[in-house]
Coordinates of C-alpha atoms in Angstrom, one line a residue:
M228 CA 0.1 0.0 0.0
V229 CA 1.3 3.4 -1.1
V230 CA -0.7 6.6 -0.2
L231 CA 0.3 9.2 -2.6
A232 CA -1.4 12.2 -0.7
A233 CA -4.1 12.9 1.7
S234 CA -6.3 15.8 1.0
I235 CA -9.5 17.9 2.0
V236 CA -11.3 19.5 -1.1
S237 CA -14.6 21.2 -1.5
K238 CA -17.1 19.7 -3.7
S239 CA -16.5 22.3 -6.3
G240 CA -12.9 21.1 -6.5
K241 CA -11.2 23.6 -4.4
V242 CA -8.1 22.2 -2.4
L243 CA -8.1 23.3 1.2
V244 CA -5.3 21.0 2.9
S245 CA -3.1 18.4 0.9
R246 CA -0.1 16.5 2.4
Q247 CA 2.0 14.4 -0.1
F248 CA 3.9 11.4 1.2
V249 CA 6.0 10.7 -1.9
D250 CA 8.2 12.9 -4.0
M251 CA 5.8 14.5 -6.8
S252 CA 5.5 17.9 -8.3
R253 CA 3.1 20.4 -7.4
I254 CA 1.6 20.5 -11.0
R255 CA 1.0 16.8 -10.6
I256 CA -0.9 16.7 -7.5
E257 CA -2.9 20.0 -8.6
T258 CA -3.8 18.0 -12.0
L259 CA -4.9 14.9 -9.8
L260 CA -7.0 16.8 -7.3
A261 CA -8.6 19.0 -10.1
A262 CA -9.8 15.8 -11.9
F263 CA -11.4 14.2 -8.8
P264 CA -14.7 16.2 -8.8
K265 CA -15.3 15.3 -12.3
L266 CA -15.0 11.7 -11.7
V267 CA -17.4 11.5 -8.8
G268 CA -20.7 10.8 -9.9
T269 CA -24.0 12.0 -8.2
G270 CA -26.1 9.3 -6.7
K271 CA -23.3 6.7 -6.6
Q272 CA -22.6 4.7 -3.3
H273 CA -19.1 4.1 -4.1
T274 CA -16.1 5.2 -1.9
Y275 CA -13.5 5.1 -4.5
V276 CA -12.8 5.9 -8.0
E277 CA -10.1 4.8 -10.4
T278 CA -8.3 6.1 -13.2
E279 CA -5.6 4.6 -15.4
N280 CA -2.7 5.5 -12.9
V281 CA -4.2 6.4 -9.5
R282 CA -7.3 5.4 -7.3
Y283 CA -9.2 8.1 -5.1
V284 CA -10.5 6.8 -1.9
Y285 CA -12.8 9.4 -0.6
Q286 CA -15.5 10.1 2.1
P287 CA -17.9 13.0 2.3
I288 CA -17.6 15.4 5.4
E289 CA -20.7 17.5 5.3
A290 CA -19.8 19.9 2.3
L291 CA -16.3 18.7 1.8
Y292 CA -14.5 15.5 0.6
L293 CA -11.6 13.8 2.6
L294 CA -9.8 12.2 0.0
L295 CA -6.7 9.6 -0.4
V296 CA -4.8 9.4 -3.6
T297 CA -3.2 5.8 -3.8
N298 CA -1.7 3.9 -6.8
K299 CA -3.8 1.0 -8.0
Q300 CA -1.8 -1.7 -6.4
S301 CA -2.5 -0.5 -2.9
N302 CA -4.6 -2.6 -0.7
I303 CA -8.2 -1.1 -0.6
L304 CA -9.2 -2.2 2.8
E305 CA -6.2 -0.8 4.5
D306 CA -6.8 2.5 2.5
L307 CA -10.4 2.4 3.9
E308 CA -9.0 1.9 7.3
T309 CA -6.6 4.7 6.8
L310 CA -9.4 6.9 5.6
R311 CA -11.6 5.8 8.7
L312 CA -8.9 7.1 11.2
L313 CA -8.4 10.4 9.3
S314 CA -12.2 11.0 9.4
K315 CA -12.0 10.6 13.1
L316 CA -9.1 13.0 13.4
V317 CA -10.6 15.8 11.2
P318 CA -13.2 16.9 13.8
E319 CA -10.8 16.6 16.7
Y320 CA -8.7 19.4 15.4
S321 CA -11.3 21.4 13.3
V322 CA -14.4 22.7 15.3
S323 CA -16.4 23.6 12.1
L324 CA -16.1 21.4 9.1
D325 CA -16.4 24.1 6.5
E326 CA -13.7 25.9 4.4
E327 CA -13.0 28.5 7.2
G328 CA -12.5 26.1 9.9
I329 CA -10.3 23.6 7.9
C330 CA -8.2 26.6 6.7
K331 CA -7.6 27.8 10.3
T332 CA -6.4 24.5 11.5
A333 CA -4.6 23.5 8.3
F334 CA -1.2 23.0 10.1
E335 CA -2.5 20.9 12.9
L336 CA -4.4 18.5 10.4
I337 CA -1.0 18.2 8.4
F338 CA 0.9 17.2 11.5
A339 CA -1.8 14.7 12.4
F340 CA -1.8 13.3 8.9
D341 CA 2.1 12.8 9.2
E342 CA 1.4 10.8 12.5
V343 CA -0.9 8.5 10.8
I344 CA 0.8 8.0 7.4
S345 CA 4.7 7.7 7.0
L346 CA 6.4 7.5 3.7
G347 CA 2.9 6.4 2.1
H348 CA 2.3 3.6 4.6
K349 CA -0.2 3.5 7.6
E350 CA 1.3 3.8 11.0
N351 CA -0.2 1.5 13.7
V352 CA -1.7 4.3 15.9
S353 CA -4.9 5.4 17.3
V354 CA -6.8 8.7 17.7
A355 CA -5.5 9.3 21.2
Q356 CA -2.0 8.4 20.4
V357 CA -2.0 10.8 17.6
K358 CA -3.3 13.6 19.7
Q359 CA -0.7 12.9 22.5
Y360 CA 2.2 12.9 19.8
C361 CA 0.9 16.2 18.5
E362 CA 0.7 18.0 21.9
M363 CA 4.3 17.1 22.6
E364 CA 3.8 17.3 26.5
S365 CA 7.0 17.0 28.4
H366 CA 7.4 16.4 32.0
E367 CA 10.7 18.1 32.0
E368 CA 9.3 21.2 30.3
K369 CA 6.5 21.4 32.9
L370 CA 9.2 20.9 35.8
H371 CA 11.2 23.7 34.2
K372 CA 8.1 26.2 34.0
L373 CA 7.2 25.6 37.4
V374 CA 10.8 26.2 38.6
M375 CA 10.8 29.4 36.6
Q376 CA 7.5 30.3 38.1
S377 CA 8.7 29.7 41.5
K378 CA 11.8 32.0 40.9
I379 CA 9.5 34.8 39.6
N380 CA 7.3 34.6 42.6
E381 CA 10.3 34.7 44.9
T382 CA 11.7 37.5 43.2
K383 CA 8.5 39.5 43.4
D384 CA 8.4 38.6 47.2
V385 CA 12.0 40.0 47.4
M386 CA 10.8 43.2 45.4
K387 CA 8.1 43.6 48.1
R388 CA 10.3 43.3 51.0
K389 CA 12.8 45.7 49.5
A390 CA 9.9 48.3 48.7
S391 CA 8.6 47.9 52.4
E392 CA 12.3 48.4 53.6
I393 CA 12.6 51.5 51.5
D394 CA 9.5 53.0 52.7
K395 CA 10.6 52.4 56.2
S396 CA 13.8 54.0 55.7
K397 CA 12.0 57.1 54.3
I398 CA 10.0 57.2 57.4
E399 CA 13.1 56.9 59.5
K400 CA 14.8 59.7 57.3
N401 CA 12.0 62.0 57.7
R402 CA 11.9 61.8 61.3
G403 CA 15.6 62.5 61.3
D404 CA 15.1 65.6 58.9
K405 CA 12.7 66.9 61.5
G406 CA 15.6 66.9 64.2
G407 CA 19.1 67.4 63.0
F408 CA 18.2 68.9 59.5
M409 CA 15.9 71.3 60.9
S410 CA 18.1 74.4 60.1
L411 CA 18.6 73.3 56.7
Q412 CA 15.1 72.4 56.2
S413 CA 13.8 75.9 57.1
M414 CA 16.0 77.4 54.4
G415 CA 15.8 74.6 51.8
S416 CA 18.5 73.1 49.9
G417 CA 18.3 71.4 46.6
R418 CA 21.9 70.5 46.6
I419 CA 21.5 68.1 49.5
E420 CA 19.0 66.1 47.3
S421 CA 21.5 66.0 44.5
S422 CA 24.3 65.0 46.9
F423 CA 22.2 62.0 48.2
S424 CA 21.5 60.9 44.7
D425 CA 25.4 61.0 44.0
M426 CA 25.6 58.4 46.8
S427 CA 22.9 56.1 45.2
I428 CA 20.6 56.8 48.2
S429 CA 17.0 57.5 47.5
S430 CA 16.1 61.0 49.1
G431 CA 12.3 60.5 48.8
G432 CA 10.0 63.3 48.3
G433 CA 9.2 64.3 51.8
G434 CA 11.1 65.9 54.6
G435 CA 10.9 69.4 53.5
F436 CA 13.9 69.2 50.9
G437 CA 12.7 71.8 48.7
S438 CA 14.4 73.5 45.6
G439 CA 16.3 76.6 46.4
S440 CA 19.7 78.1 46.4
G441 CA 20.9 77.1 49.9
F442 CA 21.3 80.8 51.0
G443 CA 25.2 80.5 51.2
L444 CA 25.3 76.6 52.4
S445 CA 26.8 75.5 49.1
T446 CA 30.2 74.9 50.5
D447 CA 29.0 73.0 53.6
V448 CA 26.7 70.8 51.5
D449 CA 29.3 69.9 49.0
S450 CA 31.9 69.0 51.7
F451 CA 29.1 66.8 53.0
S452 CA 28.5 64.8 49.7
V453 CA 32.2 64.2 49.4
K454 CA 32.9 63.1 52.7
S455 CA 29.9 60.8 53.3
K456 CA 31.6 58.5 55.8
G457 CA 33.7 61.2 57.5
R458 CA 32.3 63.6 60.0
P459 CA 29.7 66.0 58.5
P460 CA 30.0 69.7 59.3
A461 CA 28.1 71.2 62.2
S462 CA 25.3 72.5 59.9
A463 CA 24.3 69.0 59.0
T464 CA 24.1 66.5 61.9
A465 CA 24.5 62.7 61.5
P466 CA 22.4 61.3 58.8
P467 CA 19.6 59.1 59.8
K468 CA 20.2 55.5 60.5
G469 CA 18.3 54.4 57.3
L470 CA 21.3 55.8 55.3
G471 CA 23.4 52.7 56.4
M472 CA 20.8 50.1 55.6
Q473 CA 20.6 51.5 52.1
L474 CA 24.4 51.1 51.5
G475 CA 24.9 47.7 53.2
K476 CA 24.8 44.6 51.3
S477 CA 22.8 41.4 52.4
Q478 CA 24.5 37.9 52.8
R479 CA 22.9 36.4 49.9
T480 CA 24.1 39.5 47.8
N481 CA 27.7 38.9 49.0
Q482 CA 27.5 35.4 48.0
F483 CA 26.3 36.1 44.6
L484 CA 28.9 38.7 44.1
E485 CA 31.6 36.2 45.4
S486 CA 30.4 33.5 42.9
L487 CA 30.5 35.9 40.2
K488 CA 34.2 36.9 41.1
A489 CA 35.1 33.3 41.0
E490 CA 33.9 33.0 37.3
G491 CA 36.2 35.8 36.3
E492 CA 33.7 38.6 36.3
V493 CA 34.7 42.2 37.1
I494 CA 32.3 43.4 40.0
L495 CA 32.0 47.1 40.5
E496 CA 31.7 47.8 44.1
D497 CA 29.3 50.4 45.5
V498 CA 30.5 54.0 44.8
Q499 CA 32.6 55.1 47.7
P500 CA 32.7 58.9 48.8
K501 CA 36.2 59.2 47.5
A502 CA 35.0 58.1 43.9
G503 CA 32.1 60.6 44.1
G504 CA 34.5 63.3 44.9
Q505 CA 36.8 62.2 42.0
S506 CA 33.9 62.2 39.6
R507 CA 32.7 65.7 40.9
A508 CA 36.3 67.0 40.6
A509 CA 36.5 65.8 37.0
A510 CA 33.3 67.6 36.1
L511 CA 34.5 70.9 37.6
P512 CA 35.2 73.6 35.2
L513 CA 38.6 74.3 33.7
T514 CA 40.9 76.5 35.9
D515 CA 43.1 78.0 33.2
P516 CA 41.7 80.8 31.0
V517 CA 43.1 79.0 27.9
T518 CA 43.3 75.4 27.3
L519 CA 44.8 73.6 24.3
S520 CA 44.5 70.0 23.7
V521 CA 46.6 67.8 21.4
E522 CA 45.3 64.2 20.7
E523 CA 46.4 61.7 18.4
K524 CA 44.2 58.4 17.6
L525 CA 46.0 55.4 16.4
N526 CA 44.5 52.9 13.9
V527 CA 46.9 50.2 13.5
T528 CA 46.6 46.6 11.9
L529 CA 49.5 44.3 12.3
K530 CA 50.0 41.0 10.7
R531 CA 50.5 37.9 12.8
D532 CA 53.5 36.6 10.7
G533 CA 55.0 40.2 10.9
G534 CA 54.7 43.3 9.1
V535 CA 52.3 46.2 9.0
S536 CA 48.9 45.9 7.1
N537 CA 47.5 49.4 8.3
F538 CA 49.1 52.3 10.1
D539 CA 47.0 55.5 10.5
V540 CA 47.5 58.5 12.8
Q541 CA 45.1 61.1 13.0
G542 CA 45.6 64.1 15.3
T543 CA 43.7 67.2 16.3
L544 CA 44.6 70.5 18.2
S545 CA 41.6 72.0 20.0
L546 CA 41.1 75.2 21.9
Q547 CA 38.8 75.9 25.0
I548 CA 38.7 79.6 26.4
L549 CA 36.8 80.3 29.6
N550 CA 36.3 84.1 29.4
Q551 CA 35.1 86.1 26.5
E552 CA 38.1 88.9 27.0
D553 CA 40.5 86.1 26.2
G554 CA 39.1 85.3 22.9
L555 CA 41.1 87.6 20.9
I556 CA 44.3 85.6 20.6
Q557 CA 46.6 83.7 18.4
V558 CA 48.4 80.5 19.1
Q559 CA 52.0 79.8 18.2
I560 CA 53.0 76.1 17.8
E561 CA 56.0 74.2 16.9
S562 CA 56.1 70.6 15.5
G563 CA 58.7 67.9 15.6
G564 CA 59.3 68.2 11.8
N565 CA 58.1 64.9 10.9
P566 CA 58.1 64.8 7.0
G567 CA 55.3 62.2 7.0
I568 CA 52.7 64.2 8.8
L569 CA 50.3 66.5 6.7
F570 CA 48.6 69.5 8.5
K571 CA 45.4 70.8 7.7
T572 CA 44.0 74.1 9.2
H573 CA 40.3 75.1 9.8
P574 CA 38.7 77.0 7.0
N575 CA 38.4 80.0 9.4
I576 CA 42.2 80.0 10.1
N577 CA 44.7 82.1 8.4
K578 CA 46.6 79.5 6.2
E579 CA 49.3 82.1 5.0
L580 CA 50.0 83.0 8.6
F581 CA 50.4 79.4 9.5
S582 CA 52.5 78.4 6.8
N583 CA 55.0 81.3 7.3
E584 CA 55.2 81.5 11.0
N585 CA 53.4 78.5 12.5
I586 CA 50.8 80.8 14.1
L587 CA 47.1 79.7 14.3
G588 CA 44.8 82.9 14.2
L589 CA 41.6 83.7 12.6
K590 CA 41.3 85.3 9.3
D591 CA 39.5 88.2 10.8
P592 CA 41.7 89.4 13.7
N593 CA 38.9 91.4 15.1
R594 CA 36.9 88.2 15.7
P595 CA 37.1 86.4 19.0
F596 CA 37.5 82.7 19.2
P597 CA 34.1 81.0 20.7
T598 CA 34.3 80.7 24.5
G599 CA 32.6 78.5 27.1
Q600 CA 32.5 74.8 27.8
G601 CA 29.4 74.0 26.0
D602 CA 31.5 71.6 23.6
A603 CA 34.0 69.2 25.8
A604 CA 36.1 68.8 22.8
G605 CA 36.7 72.6 22.3
V606 CA 37.2 74.3 18.9
G607 CA 39.2 72.5 16.4
L608 CA 42.2 74.5 15.2
L609 CA 44.2 72.1 13.2
K610 CA 44.2 68.4 12.0
W611 CA 46.9 66.1 10.8
R612 CA 47.4 62.7 9.4
M613 CA 50.1 60.3 9.0
Q614 CA 50.1 56.9 7.3
S615 CA 53.0 54.5 7.0
V616 CA 53.9 50.7 6.5
D617 CA 57.2 51.2 8.4
E618 CA 57.2 48.7 11.2
S619 CA 60.0 50.4 13.2
I620 CA 57.6 53.4 14.0
V621 CA 54.9 51.0 15.5
P622 CA 54.6 51.6 19.3
L623 CA 54.0 48.2 20.4
T624 CA 54.3 44.8 18.5
I625 CA 52.7 41.6 19.6
N626 CA 53.8 38.1 18.8
C627 CA 51.7 35.0 19.5
W628 CA 52.8 31.5 19.2
P629 CA 50.1 28.8 19.8
S630 CA 51.5 25.1 19.7
V631 CA 49.3 21.9 20.2
S632 CA 50.9 19.3 22.5
G633 CA 48.8 16.2 23.2
N634 CA 45.5 17.4 24.7
E635 CA 46.7 20.9 25.5
T636 CA 47.6 24.0 23.6
Y637 CA 50.5 26.1 24.8
V638 CA 50.3 29.7 24.0
S639 CA 53.3 32.1 24.2
I640 CA 52.6 35.8 23.7
E641 CA 55.3 38.7 23.8
Y642 CA 55.3 42.2 23.4
E643 CA 58.1 44.6 22.3
A644 CA 57.7 48.4 22.8
S645 CA 59.3 51.3 21.0
S646 CA 61.6 53.5 22.9
M647 CA 59.8 56.5 21.5
F648 CA 56.8 56.2 23.9
D649 CA 56.2 55.4 27.5
L650 CA 52.9 53.4 27.3
R651 CA 50.3 53.6 30.1
N652 CA 47.3 51.3 31.1
V653 CA 48.2 48.8 28.4
V654 CA 45.5 46.1 27.9
I655 CA 46.2 43.2 25.5
S656 CA 43.0 41.1 24.9
V657 CA 43.4 37.5 23.5
P658 CA 40.4 35.6 22.2
L659 CA 40.0 32.1 23.6
P660 CA 38.0 29.1 22.7
A661 CA 34.9 28.3 24.8
L662 CA 36.2 27.2 28.3
R663 CA 34.6 25.8 31.3
E664 CA 37.4 27.3 33.5
A665 CA 40.0 29.9 33.4
P666 CA 43.3 29.0 31.4
Q667 CA 46.3 28.0 33.3
V668 CA 48.6 31.0 33.1
R669 CA 52.2 29.6 33.6
Q670 CA 54.1 32.9 33.6
V671 CA 52.9 36.6 33.0
D672 CA 54.7 39.9 33.2
G673 CA 52.0 42.1 34.9
E674 CA 48.4 41.0 35.7
W675 CA 46.0 38.9 33.7
R676 CA 42.0 38.5 34.0
Y677 CA 39.7 35.9 32.3
D678 CA 36.5 37.4 30.9
S679 CA 34.4 34.0 30.8
R680 CA 31.4 36.0 29.3
N681 CA 33.3 37.2 26.3
S682 CA 35.7 34.2 26.2
M683 CA 38.7 36.7 26.5
L684 CA 42.1 36.7 28.2
E685 CA 43.3 40.3 29.3
W686 CA 46.8 41.0 29.9
S687 CA 47.3 44.3 31.6
I688 CA 50.6 46.2 32.2
L689 CA 50.2 49.4 34.2
L690 CA 53.3 51.2 32.6
I691 CA 55.8 50.3 29.9
D692 CA 59.0 52.4 30.1
N693 CA 62.8 51.6 29.7
S694 CA 62.6 49.2 32.6
N695 CA 60.1 46.7 30.6
R696 CA 60.4 47.4 26.9
S697 CA 59.6 43.7 26.4
G698 CA 57.6 41.1 28.4
S699 CA 55.8 37.7 27.9
M700 CA 53.0 35.6 29.0
E701 CA 52.4 32.0 28.8
F702 CA 49.3 30.1 29.3
V703 CA 47.6 26.7 28.7
V704 CA 44.2 25.7 27.1
P705 CA 42.5 22.5 25.8
P706 CA 43.7 22.0 22.2
A707 CA 42.3 24.4 19.6
D708 CA 43.3 25.9 16.1
S709 CA 45.8 28.8 16.1
S710 CA 43.2 30.9 14.2
V711 CA 41.0 31.1 17.5
F712 CA 43.6 33.4 19.2
F713 CA 43.1 36.1 16.8
P714 CA 42.5 38.9 16.2
I715 CA 44.3 40.4 19.4
S716 CA 43.1 43.9 20.5
V717 CA 45.4 46.2 22.2
R718 CA 44.5 49.6 24.2
F719 CA 47.0 52.0 25.7
T720 CA 47.7 55.6 26.0
A721 CA 50.8 57.8 25.9
A722 CA 51.7 61.3 27.1
N723 CA 53.8 62.3 23.8
T724 CA 52.6 62.0 20.2
F725 CA 54.0 61.2 16.7
S726 CA 53.8 64.9 15.6
D727 CA 55.4 66.1 18.8
L728 CA 53.4 69.2 18.5
K729 CA 53.8 71.8 21.2
V730 CA 52.2 75.2 21.8
V731 CA 55.0 77.7 22.3
N732 CA 53.1 80.9 23.2
V733 CA 49.5 82.4 23.2
L734 CA 49.7 85.9 21.7
P735 CA 47.0 88.5 22.8
L736 CA 45.9 90.8 19.9
K737 CA 44.7 93.7 22.1
G738 CA 48.1 93.8 23.8
G739 CA 48.7 93.4 27.6
P740 CA 50.0 90.4 29.4
T741 CA 49.9 86.9 27.9
P742 CA 47.0 84.9 29.2
K743 CA 47.7 81.9 31.3
F744 CA 47.3 78.7 29.2
A745 CA 47.6 75.0 29.7
Q746 CA 48.4 72.3 27.1
R747 CA 47.1 68.8 27.5
T748 CA 48.9 66.1 25.1
Q749 CA 47.5 62.4 24.5
L750 CA 48.2 59.4 22.3
V751 CA 45.2 56.9 22.4
T752 CA 44.5 53.8 20.5
E753 CA 41.1 53.9 18.5
N754 CA 41.6 50.4 16.8
Y755 CA 44.8 48.6 17.3
Q756 CA 44.5 44.8 16.3
V757 CA 47.0 42.0 15.4
V758 CA 45.1 39.8 12.6

């Protein structure tokens, strides 16, 4: 017995669902099904119709036909048994036995047909077994869903407890506000609220912390926000005891953080007052009237077998002026005379003055430079670029030697730094194959860290100077292809640049003393790789 197809068609010949169990083209099955309504005679009691090549075994289902297309050599008794089983399955999946109901459940019917017929032959299954197979119920899946739901419920309970604790801490804080903070409350201070938010403590909406200038209390309040664990000034008494509860960690949290640290993750601890003071200090306005920043960005691609694929340096000189009265100036510079560097001035800069005297000034001498700190990068005065394939000018070269020995891969990495630069905060990131645990580091000059989430080994050297122009690291991992350890990414900074550009003087155009200026110089990596 070979069933070619099982189909559901309307009495007008429209095909609603058809599942083929042997290899046949779409044109052939459409031709066979289109010929069926013409072969069925009215008033006949037969359940099959034969042609020269195939046999149609069918059963009316209300306004539709359930149809099996078989070859003429098949056993018609088994075909009728198959048809009877399919006729029981169709009402199980389709609520309404019309065109709309059949089309809505077409995929469910196809899946059920597949469970009954396999490669044209009937399977020994019942209606209940077919329904069970199609439902695909899994005890493990139910158990997993129960576990996930229990975790969600537990998390919701923890959230409710934390919310109640926060509400209690607000009540305690408000009680303390009525006592120790009464003097500040009467005058209002919006800065206390900001200092609390800096220390990741919710200040709440009550307690009389209104918005206001503080009436001369800005110095005391600033010192309080910086020295949160020290002794606060007399105008602000000891903070309420809810403060300590907010900063503390539960035992469960500590255990979770320790487990993450054991896996090699970097855990950022709660922000301490010292760090808050540093971030506040970093956001302070510039103290010098004029600040000139020299920055060069490195884009380098080195070949793993030696040589330079790409070496590109892009530099900028930017200007920041605090006061408008210092805007009428010109900047005199000098460069290291590197012939490979091409300088390009801003369109508003006098190019002739720069070419002849290395002085950067506006074309209109009566027009001042823009002032203020709205743009953190400042006003761009000069750009330059250098490209080369000379390996001798590369600040840092990396050699990686993976070798497989037995069931282990030994990887030796060494760096060589040029004497032109002292490199700071060097991080060499080596990709690794997926590992269950951290690699075995046999030897390292500096420090190392394994990032299990990104499968990356990071080799850190705080400073590379004349005392450590070269260094190495060796580690062992399970057997892996050598291409896995590339590309190697490198990050570092330096205090001097390839252009060696320096600001010699700032010349006032109105006369008078030279304004005080500061110069900041930095070389950074934008994209530094060994491929």
